[in-house]
Amino acid sequence: MNQHDDIRDLLSLAAAGALDAAEQRQVEEHLRQCAACRAELESWQRLTGALEALPTPQATVGLVERTRRQLENQIAIRGEQRTRRTLFAWLIVVGWTITFLTWPLFHWGSNLAGILDISVSETGITQVWIGYIVVTWTVTAIVAGLLGHRYRQNHEGSTI
Amino acid sequence: MMSRVADAVWGVAVSLECELTRLRSGDVEAVAALMARYQHRLYRYLLRLVRQPATAEDLFQQTWLRVMERIQKYNPQHSFEGWLFALAHNLAIDFLRRHQPESLDDPLPSGDSRVEMIAGSGPGVLEQLLARERAGWMAECVAELPVVFREVLTLRFEEEMRLEEIATVLGLPLGTVKTRLHRALKHLRHAVEEKSGVRN
């Protein structure tokens, strides 16, 4: 390709204002002496001018408002999810705390039984403690399940 | 006059900054303000990509949901507009991949030979065509181009983005954007001429 062809190939981008400084200079220099390229550039400029003048399609009335409502719902759902997660985390923390804190209490209880001359074996205390832990964790799981169920009901209600 | 323009530009920049700060704290009013600011441009961009008003509106809503989800990841050093359009671009491309996979990865359905033919047609023919029904023709011709061309044309000529900004939105190197713009213009010119039926 000679210089004329090279420049001609750049004219579409020149009309689009997408040339770098060096290319722009090259094109301008060539245009000063080439009428055919000047005419070609004008054609490209009409095309790009028509693109710039395309009518802007309008969104339907209320799009922003609908989107806003959707965002508000989303924020409310997220808030509920955050609350649920926090609550669940607290239930776990409380469950484990009870698990660890109650063992010394049960142990102390067995010593107290010895002092009061009540016959309770170490194995019996351990079994009671394990039973207590099972009940604690079961209650925790039921509460978490009920909270989750209530959330699902609310969520389904809001999306209908 | 200049100071009034500077004040206006400064005012816009400050209020955008302010809205973004409020948005970070989860203020829905700030999102509504930003939506109102960008609604026509964002909708137009999405419509040019997907061509169906209902889908464009759906993607518009999804874009703002994503803005809310990811606003903490937005770097204020960069343009909000570029970030917003990049989110919209990703959603639209995902949609098109699912629904119209053939139009995405094949930006040159006709090959270069058709484009070469354009060089033979004189500028006078094109001028006549453009003068006739410019807007109608143009909108139809743009709509018929592959999505990668429609997108680069709308970002450059309707959104008036610089090539660097377009590269950010599309996640492409600057050179690729330039080549794509060049090809898009050639294809558009060819489409305008072909549609008119005045080609030799």
Coordinates of N, CA and C in Angstrom, one line a residue, chain B:
Chain B
M1 N -18.6 33.8 31.7 CA -19.1 32.6 31.0 C -18.4 31.4 31.3
M2 N -17.0 31.5 31.2 CA -16.1 30.3 31.5 C -16.3 29.9 32.9
S3 N -16.4 30.9 33.8 CA -16.5 30.5 35.2 C -17.8 29.8 35.5
R4 N -18.9 30.2 34.8 CA -20.2 29.6 35.0 C -20.1 28.1 34.5
V5 N -19.4 27.9 33.4 CA -19.3 26.6 32.9 C -18.5 25.7 33.9
A6 N -17.4 26.3 34.4 CA -16.5 25.6 35.3 C -17.3 25.3 36.6
D7 N -18.2 26.3 37.0 CA -19.0 26.1 38.2 C -20.0 24.9 38.0
A8 N -20.6 24.9 36.8 CA -21.5 23.9 36.5 C -20.9 22.5 36.5
V9 N -19.7 22.4 35.8 CA -19.0 21.1 35.8 C -18.6 20.7 37.2
W10 N -18.0 21.7 37.9 CA -17.6 21.4 39.3 C -18.8 21.0 40.2
G11 N -19.9 21.6 40.0 CA -21.1 21.3 40.7 C -21.6 19.9 40.4
V12 N -21.5 19.5 39.2 CA -21.9 18.1 38.8 C -21.0 17.1 39.4
A13 N -19.7 17.4 39.3 CA -18.7 16.5 39.9 C -18.9 16.3 41.4
V14 N -19.1 17.5 42.1 CA -19.3 17.4 43.5 C -20.5 16.6 43.9
S15 N -21.6 16.9 43.2 CA -22.9 16.2 43.5 C -22.8 14.7 43.2
L16 N -22.0 14.3 42.1 CA -21.8 12.9 41.8 C -21.0 12.3 43.0
E17 N -20.0 13.0 43.4 CA -19.1 12.5 44.5 C -20.0 12.3 45.8
C18 N -20.9 13.2 46.0 CA -21.7 13.2 47.2 C -22.7 12.0 47.1
E19 N -23.3 11.8 45.9 CA -24.2 10.7 45.7 C -23.5 9.4 45.9
L20 N -22.3 9.3 45.4 CA -21.5 8.0 45.5 C -21.2 7.7 47.0
T21 N -20.9 8.8 47.7 CA -20.6 8.6 49.2 C -21.9 8.1 49.9
R22 N -23.0 8.7 49.5 CA -24.3 8.3 50.1 C -24.6 6.8 49.7
L23 N -24.3 6.5 48.5 CA -24.6 5.2 47.9 C -23.9 4.1 48.7
R24 N -22.6 4.5 49.0 CA -21.8 3.5 49.8 C -22.4 3.2 51.1
S25 N -23.1 4.1 51.7 CA -23.7 3.9 53.0 C -25.1 3.2 52.8
G26 N -25.4 2.8 51.6 CA -26.7 2.1 51.4 C -27.9 3.0 51.2
D27 N -27.7 4.3 50.9 CA -28.8 5.2 50.8 C -29.5 5.0 49.4
V28 N -30.8 4.6 49.5 CA -31.5 4.3 48.3 C -31.8 5.6 47.5
E29 N -31.9 6.7 48.2 CA -32.2 8.0 47.6 C -31.0 8.3 46.6
A30 N -29.8 8.0 47.1 CA -28.6 8.3 46.3 C -28.7 7.4 45.0
V31 N -29.1 6.2 45.1 CA -29.2 5.3 43.9 C -30.3 5.9 42.9
A32 N -31.4 6.4 43.5 CA -32.4 7.0 42.7 C -31.9 8.2 41.9
A33 N -31.1 9.0 42.6 CA -30.5 10.2 42.0 C -29.6 9.8 40.9
L34 N -28.8 8.8 41.1 CA -27.8 8.3 40.1 C -28.6 7.7 38.9
M35 N -29.6 7.0 39.2 CA -30.4 6.4 38.2 C -31.1 7.4 37.3
A36 N -31.6 8.5 37.9 CA -32.2 9.5 37.2 C -31.1 10.2 36.3
R37 N -29.9 10.3 36.8 CA -28.9 11.0 36.1 C -28.5 10.2 34.8
Y38 N -28.4 8.8 35.0 CA -27.9 8.0 33.9 C -29.0 7.2 33.1
Q39 N -30.3 7.4 33.5 CA -31.3 6.4 33.0 C -31.3 6.4 31.5
H40 N -31.4 7.6 30.8 CA -31.5 7.5 29.4 C -30.3 7.0 28.7
R41 N -29.1 7.3 29.2 CA -27.9 6.9 28.5 C -27.7 5.4 28.7
L42 N -28.0 4.9 29.9 CA -27.8 3.5 30.2 C -28.8 2.7 29.5
Y43 N -30.0 3.1 29.4 CA -31.1 2.4 28.7 C -30.8 2.4 27.2
R44 N -30.3 3.5 26.7 CA -30.0 3.5 25.3 C -28.9 2.6 24.9
Y45 N -27.9 2.5 25.8 CA -26.7 1.6 25.6 C -27.2 0.2 25.6
L46 N -28.0 -0.2 26.6 CA -28.5 -1.5 26.7 C -29.4 -1.9 25.5
L47 N -30.3 -0.9 25.1 CA -31.2 -1.2 24.0 C -30.4 -1.4 22.7
R48 N -29.4 -0.6 22.5 CA -28.6 -0.8 21.3 C -27.9 -2.2 21.3
L49 N -27.6 -2.7 22.5 CA -27.0 -4.1 22.5 C -28.0 -5.2 22.3
V50 N -29.1 -5.1 23.1 CA -30.0 -6.3 23.0 C -31.2 -6.1 22.1
R51 N -31.5 -4.9 21.7 CA -32.5 -4.5 20.7 C -33.9 -4.7 21.2
Q52 N -34.2 -5.3 22.3 CA -35.5 -5.4 22.8 C -35.8 -4.6 24.0
P53 N -36.8 -3.7 23.9 CA -37.0 -2.7 25.1 C -37.2 -3.4 26.4
A54 N -38.0 -4.5 26.4 CA -38.3 -5.2 27.7 C -37.0 -5.8 28.3
T55 N -36.2 -6.4 27.4 CA -34.9 -6.9 27.9 C -34.0 -5.8 28.4
A56 N -34.0 -4.7 27.6 CA -33.1 -3.6 28.0 C -33.5 -3.1 29.4
E57 N -34.8 -3.0 29.7 CA -35.3 -2.5 31.0 C -35.0 -3.5 32.1
D58 N -35.1 -4.8 31.8 CA -34.7 -5.8 32.8 C -33.2 -5.7 33.1
L59 N -32.4 -5.5 32.1 CA -31.0 -5.4 32.3 C -30.6 -4.1 33.0
F60 N -31.4 -3.1 32.7 CA -31.2 -1.8 33.4 C -31.4 -2.0 34.9
Q61 N -32.5 -2.7 35.3 CA -32.7 -3.0 36.7 C -31.6 -3.8 37.3
Q62 N -31.2 -4.9 36.6 CA -30.1 -5.8 37.1 C -28.8 -5.0 37.3
T63 N -28.6 -4.0 36.4 CA -27.4 -3.2 36.5 C -27.3 -2.5 37.8
W64 N -28.5 -1.8 38.1 CA -28.5 -1.1 39.4 C -28.5 -1.9 40.6
L65 N -29.0 -3.1 40.5 CA -28.9 -4.1 41.6 C -27.4 -4.4 41.8
R66 N -26.7 -4.6 40.7 CA -25.3 -4.9 40.8 C -24.5 -3.8 41.3
V67 N -24.9 -2.6 40.9 CA -24.2 -1.4 41.5 C -24.3 -1.4 43.0
M68 N -25.5 -1.7 43.5 CA -25.7 -1.7 45.0 C -24.9 -2.8 45.6
E69 N -24.8 -3.9 44.9 CA -24.0 -5.1 45.5 C -22.5 -4.8 45.5
R70 N -22.1 -4.1 44.5 CA -20.6 -4.0 44.3 C -20.1 -2.6 44.6
I71 N -20.9 -1.7 45.1 CA -20.4 -0.3 45.2 C -19.2 -0.3 46.2
Q72 N -19.1 -1.2 47.1 CA -17.9 -1.1 48.0 C -16.6 -1.5 47.2
K73 N -16.7 -2.2 46.1 CA -15.6 -2.5 45.3 C -15.2 -1.5 44.3
Y74 N -16.0 -0.5 44.2 CA -15.8 0.6 43.2 C -14.6 1.5 43.7
N75 N -13.6 1.7 42.8 CA -12.5 2.5 43.1 C -12.8 4.0 42.7
P76 N -12.9 4.9 43.6 CA -13.3 6.3 43.3 C -12.2 7.0 42.4
Q77 N -11.0 6.4 42.3 CA -10.0 7.0 41.5 C -10.4 6.9 40.0
H78 N -11.3 5.9 39.7 CA -11.7 5.7 38.3 C -13.0 6.3 38.1
S79 N -13.4 6.4 36.8 CA -14.7 7.1 36.4 C -15.8 6.1 36.8
F80 N -16.8 6.7 37.5 CA -18.0 5.9 37.8 C -18.8 5.5 36.6
E81 N -18.8 6.4 35.6 CA -19.5 6.1 34.4 C -18.9 4.9 33.7
G82 N -17.6 4.8 33.6 CA -16.9 3.7 33.0 C -17.3 2.4 33.8
W83 N -17.3 2.5 35.1 CA -17.6 1.3 35.9 C -19.0 0.9 35.7
L84 N -19.9 1.8 35.7 CA -21.3 1.5 35.5 C -21.6 0.9 34.2
F85 N -21.0 1.4 33.1 CA -21.2 0.8 31.8 C -20.5 -0.5 31.7
A86 N -19.4 -0.7 32.4 CA -18.8 -2.0 32.4 C -19.7 -3.1 33.0
L87 N -20.3 -2.7 34.1 CA -21.3 -3.6 34.7 C -22.4 -4.0 33.8
A88 N -22.9 -2.9 33.1 CA -24.0 -3.1 32.2 C -23.6 -4.0 31.0
H89 N -22.3 -3.7 30.5 CA -21.8 -4.5 29.4 C -21.7 -6.0 29.8
N90 N -21.2 -6.3 31.0 CA -21.1 -7.7 31.4 C -22.4 -8.4 31.5
L91 N -23.4 -7.7 32.0 CA -24.7 -8.3 32.1 C -25.4 -8.5 30.8
A92 N -25.2 -7.5 29.9 CA -25.8 -7.7 28.5 C -25.1 -8.8 27.8
I93 N -23.8 -8.9 27.9 CA -23.0 -9.9 27.2 C -23.4 -11.3 27.7
D94 N -23.6 -11.4 29.0 CA -24.0 -12.7 29.6 C -25.4 -13.1 29.0
F95 N -26.3 -12.1 29.0 CA -27.6 -12.3 28.4 C -27.5 -12.8 27.0
L96 N -26.7 -12.1 26.2 CA -26.6 -12.4 24.8 C -26.0 -13.8 24.6
R97 N -25.0 -14.1 25.4 CA -24.4 -15.4 25.3 C -25.4 -16.5 25.5
R98 N -26.3 -16.3 26.5 CA -27.3 -17.3 26.8 C -28.4 -17.4 25.7
H99 N -28.7 -16.2 25.1 CA -29.9 -16.2 24.2 C -29.5 -16.1 22.7
Q100 N -28.4 -15.4 22.4 CA -28.0 -15.2 21.0 C -26.6 -15.5 20.8
P101 N -26.1 -16.7 21.1 CA -24.6 -16.9 21.1 C -24.0 -16.7 19.7
E102 N -24.7 -16.8 18.7 CA -24.1 -16.7 17.3 C -23.6 -15.3 17.0
S103 N -24.2 -14.3 17.6 CA -23.9 -12.9 17.2 C -22.7 -12.4 17.9
L104 N -22.2 -13.1 18.9 CA -21.1 -12.5 19.7 C -19.7 -12.7 19.2
D105 N -19.5 -14.0 19.0 CA -18.1 -14.3 18.6 C -17.8 -14.3 17.2
D106 N -18.7 -13.7 16.4 CA -18.5 -13.7 15.0 C -18.8 -12.3 14.5
P107 N -17.8 -11.4 14.8 CA -18.0 -10.0 14.4 C -18.0 -9.7 13.0
L108 N -17.5 -10.6 12.2 CA -17.3 -10.4 10.7 C -18.0 -11.4 9.9
P109 N -19.3 -11.4 10.0 CA -20.1 -12.5 9.3 C -19.9 -12.5 7.8
S110 N -19.6 -11.3 7.3 CA -19.5 -11.2 5.8 C -18.1 -11.2 5.3
G111 N -17.1 -11.1 6.2 CA -15.7 -11.2 5.7 C -15.3 -9.8 5.2
D112 N -14.0 -9.7 5.0 CA -13.5 -8.4 4.6 C -13.8 -8.0 3.1
S113 N -14.1 -9.0 2.3 CA -14.2 -8.7 0.9 C -15.4 -7.7 0.6
R114 N -16.4 -7.8 1.4 CA -17.5 -6.9 1.3 C -17.1 -5.5 1.6
V115 N -16.3 -5.4 2.6 CA -15.8 -4.1 3.0 C -14.9 -3.5 1.9
E116 N -14.1 -4.3 1.3 CA -13.3 -3.8 0.2 C -14.1 -3.1 -0.9
M117 N -15.3 -3.7 -1.1 CA -16.1 -3.1 -2.1 C -16.5 -1.7 -1.9
I118 N -16.6 -1.3 -0.6 CA -17.0 0.0 -0.2 C -16.1 1.1 -0.8
A119 N -14.8 0.8 -0.9 CA -13.9 1.8 -1.4 C -14.2 2.2 -2.8
G120 N -14.9 1.4 -3.5 CA -15.2 1.7 -4.9 C -16.4 2.7 -5.1
S121 N -17.2 2.8 -4.0 CA -18.4 3.7 -4.2 C -18.0 5.1 -3.9
G122 N -18.5 6.0 -4.6 CA -18.1 7.4 -4.5 C -18.8 8.1 -3.3
P123 N -18.2 9.2 -2.8 CA -18.8 9.9 -1.6 C -20.2 10.5 -2.0
G124 N -20.4 10.8 -3.3 CA -21.7 11.4 -3.6 C -22.9 10.5 -3.4
V125 N -22.7 9.2 -3.7 CA -23.8 8.3 -3.4 C -24.2 8.2 -2.0
L126 N -23.2 8.2 -1.2 CA -23.4 8.1 0.3 C -24.1 9.4 0.8
E127 N -23.7 10.5 0.3 CA -24.3 11.7 0.7 C -25.8 11.8 0.4
Q128 N -26.1 11.3 -0.8 CA -27.5 11.3 -1.2 C -28.3 10.4 -0.3
L129 N -27.7 9.3 0.0 CA -28.5 8.3 0.9 C -28.7 8.9 2.3
L130 N -27.6 9.5 2.8 CA -27.7 10.0 4.1 C -28.6 11.1 4.2
A131 N -28.7 11.9 3.2 CA -29.6 13.1 3.2 C -31.0 12.7 3.2
R132 N -31.3 11.5 2.6 CA -32.7 11.1 2.4 C -33.4 10.8 3.7
E133 N -33.0 9.8 4.4 CA -33.7 9.4 5.6 C -32.7 9.0 6.6
R134 N -31.9 10.0 7.0 CA -30.7 9.7 7.8 C -31.0 8.9 9.1
A135 N -31.8 9.5 9.9 CA -32.0 8.9 11.2 C -32.6 7.5 11.1
G136 N -33.6 7.4 10.3 CA -34.3 6.1 10.2 C -33.4 5.0 9.6
W137 N -32.7 5.4 8.5 CA -31.8 4.4 7.9 C -30.7 4.0 8.9
M138 N -30.2 5.1 9.5 CA -29.0 4.8 10.4 C -29.4 3.9 11.5
A139 N -30.5 4.2 12.1 CA -31.0 3.3 13.3 C -31.1 1.9 12.9
E140 N -31.8 1.7 11.7 CA -32.0 0.3 11.2 C -30.7 -0.3 10.9
C141 N -29.8 0.4 10.2 CA -28.5 -0.1 9.8 C -27.7 -0.5 11.0
V142 N -27.7 0.4 12.0 CA -26.9 0.1 13.3 C -27.5 -1.2 13.9
A143 N -28.8 -1.3 13.9 CA -29.4 -2.4 14.6 C -29.1 -3.8 13.9
E144 N -28.7 -3.7 12.7 CA -28.4 -4.9 11.9 C -27.0 -5.4 12.1
L145 N -26.2 -4.5 12.6 CA -24.7 -4.9 12.8 C -24.6 -5.9 13.9
P146 N -23.5 -6.7 13.9 CA -23.2 -7.6 15.0 C -23.0 -6.7 16.3
V147 N -23.3 -7.4 17.4 CA -23.4 -6.7 18.7 C -22.1 -6.0 19.0
V148 N -20.9 -6.6 18.7 CA -19.7 -6.0 19.1 C -19.5 -4.6 18.3
F149 N -20.0 -4.5 17.1 CA -19.9 -3.3 16.4 C -21.0 -2.3 16.9
R150 N -22.2 -2.7 17.2 CA -23.2 -1.8 17.7 C -22.7 -1.2 19.0
E151 N -22.1 -2.0 19.8 CA -21.6 -1.5 21.1 C -20.6 -0.5 21.0
V152 N -19.6 -0.7 20.2 CA -18.5 0.2 20.1 C -19.0 1.5 19.4
L153 N -19.9 1.4 18.5 CA -20.4 2.7 17.9 C -21.3 3.5 18.9
T154 N -22.1 2.8 19.7 CA -22.9 3.6 20.6 C -22.0 4.2 21.7
L155 N -21.0 3.5 22.1 CA -20.1 4.1 23.2 C -19.4 5.3 22.6
R156 N -18.9 5.2 21.4 CA -18.1 6.3 20.8 C -19.0 7.5 20.4
F157 N -20.1 7.2 19.7 CA -20.9 8.3 19.1 C -22.1 8.8 20.0
E158 N -22.7 7.9 20.7 CA -23.8 8.3 21.5 C -23.4 8.6 23.0
E159 N -22.5 7.8 23.5 CA -22.0 8.1 24.9 C -20.8 9.1 24.8
E160 N -20.3 9.2 23.6 CA -19.2 10.2 23.4 C -18.0 9.8 24.3
M161 N -17.7 8.5 24.5 CA -16.6 8.1 25.3 C -15.3 8.2 24.5
R162 N -14.2 8.4 25.2 CA -12.9 8.3 24.5 C -12.5 6.9 24.3
L163 N -11.6 6.6 23.4 CA -11.2 5.2 23.2 C -10.7 4.5 24.5
E164 N -10.0 5.2 25.3 CA -9.5 4.7 26.5 C -10.6 4.3 27.5
E165 N -11.7 5.1 27.5 CA -12.8 4.8 28.3 C -13.6 3.5 27.8
I166 N -13.7 3.5 26.5 CA -14.3 2.3 25.8 C -13.6 1.1 26.2
A167 N -12.2 1.2 26.1 CA -11.4 0.0 26.4 C -11.6 -0.5 27.8
T168 N -11.8 0.5 28.7 CA -12.1 0.1 30.1 C -13.4 -0.6 30.3
V169 N -14.5 0.0 29.6 CA -15.8 -0.6 29.7 C -15.8 -2.0 29.1
L170 N -15.1 -2.2 28.0 CA -15.2 -3.5 27.3 C -14.1 -4.5 27.8
G171 N -13.2 -3.9 28.6 CA -12.1 -4.8 29.1 C -11.2 -5.3 28.0
L172 N -10.9 -4.4 27.0 CA -10.1 -4.8 25.9 C -8.9 -3.8 25.7
P173 N -7.8 -4.3 25.0 CA -6.7 -3.4 24.8 C -7.2 -2.2 23.8
L174 N -6.5 -1.1 24.0 CA -6.9 0.1 23.2 C -6.8 -0.2 21.7
G175 N -5.8 -1.0 21.2 CA -5.6 -1.3 19.8 C -6.8 -2.1 19.3
T176 N -7.3 -3.0 20.1 CA -8.5 -3.8 19.7 C -9.7 -2.9 19.5
V177 N -9.9 -2.0 20.4 CA -11.0 -1.1 20.4 C -10.9 -0.3 19.1
K178 N -9.7 0.2 18.8 CA -9.6 1.0 17.6 C -9.9 0.2 16.3
T179 N -9.4 -1.0 16.3 CA -9.6 -1.8 15.1 C -11.1 -2.1 15.0
R180 N -11.8 -2.4 16.1 CA -13.2 -2.7 16.1 C -14.0 -1.5 15.7
L181 N -13.6 -0.3 16.1 CA -14.3 0.9 15.7 C -14.2 1.1 14.1
H182 N -13.0 0.9 13.7 CA -12.7 1.0 12.2 C -13.5 0.1 11.4
R183 N -13.6 -1.2 11.9 CA -14.4 -2.2 11.2 C -15.9 -1.9 11.3
A184 N -16.3 -1.4 12.4 CA -17.7 -1.1 12.6 C -18.1 0.0 11.7
L185 N -17.3 1.0 11.5 CA -17.7 2.1 10.6 C -17.7 1.6 9.2
K186 N -16.8 0.7 8.8 CA -16.8 0.2 7.4 C -18.1 -0.6 7.2
H187 N -18.4 -1.5 8.2 CA -19.6 -2.3 8.0 C -20.8 -1.5 8.0
L188 N -20.8 -0.4 8.8 CA -22.0 0.4 8.8 C -22.2 1.1 7.5
R189 N -21.1 1.6 7.0 CA -21.2 2.3 5.7 C -21.7 1.3 4.6
H190 N -21.2 0.2 4.6 CA -21.6 -0.9 3.7 C -23.1 -1.2 3.8
A191 N -23.5 -1.3 5.1 CA -24.9 -1.6 5.4 C -25.8 -0.5 4.9
V192 N -25.4 0.8 5.1 CA -26.2 1.9 4.6 C -26.4 1.9 3.1
E193 N -25.3 1.6 2.5 CA -25.3 1.6 1.0 C -26.2 0.4 0.5
E194 N -26.0 -0.8 1.1 CA -26.7 -2.0 0.7 C -28.2 -1.8 0.9
K195 N -28.5 -1.3 2.1 CA -29.9 -1.1 2.4 C -30.6 -0.2 1.4
S196 N -29.9 0.8 1.0 CA -30.6 1.7 0.1 C -30.8 1.1 -1.3
G197 N -30.1 0.1 -1.6 CA -30.2 -0.6 -2.9 C -29.7 0.2 -4.1
V198 N -28.8 1.2 -3.8 CA -28.3 2.0 -4.8 C -26.9 1.6 -5.2
R199 N -26.4 0.5 -4.6 CA -25.1 0.1 -4.9 C -25.0 -0.3 -6.4
N200 N -23.8 -0.1 -6.9 CA -23.6 -0.5 -8.3 C -23.4 -2.0 -8.4

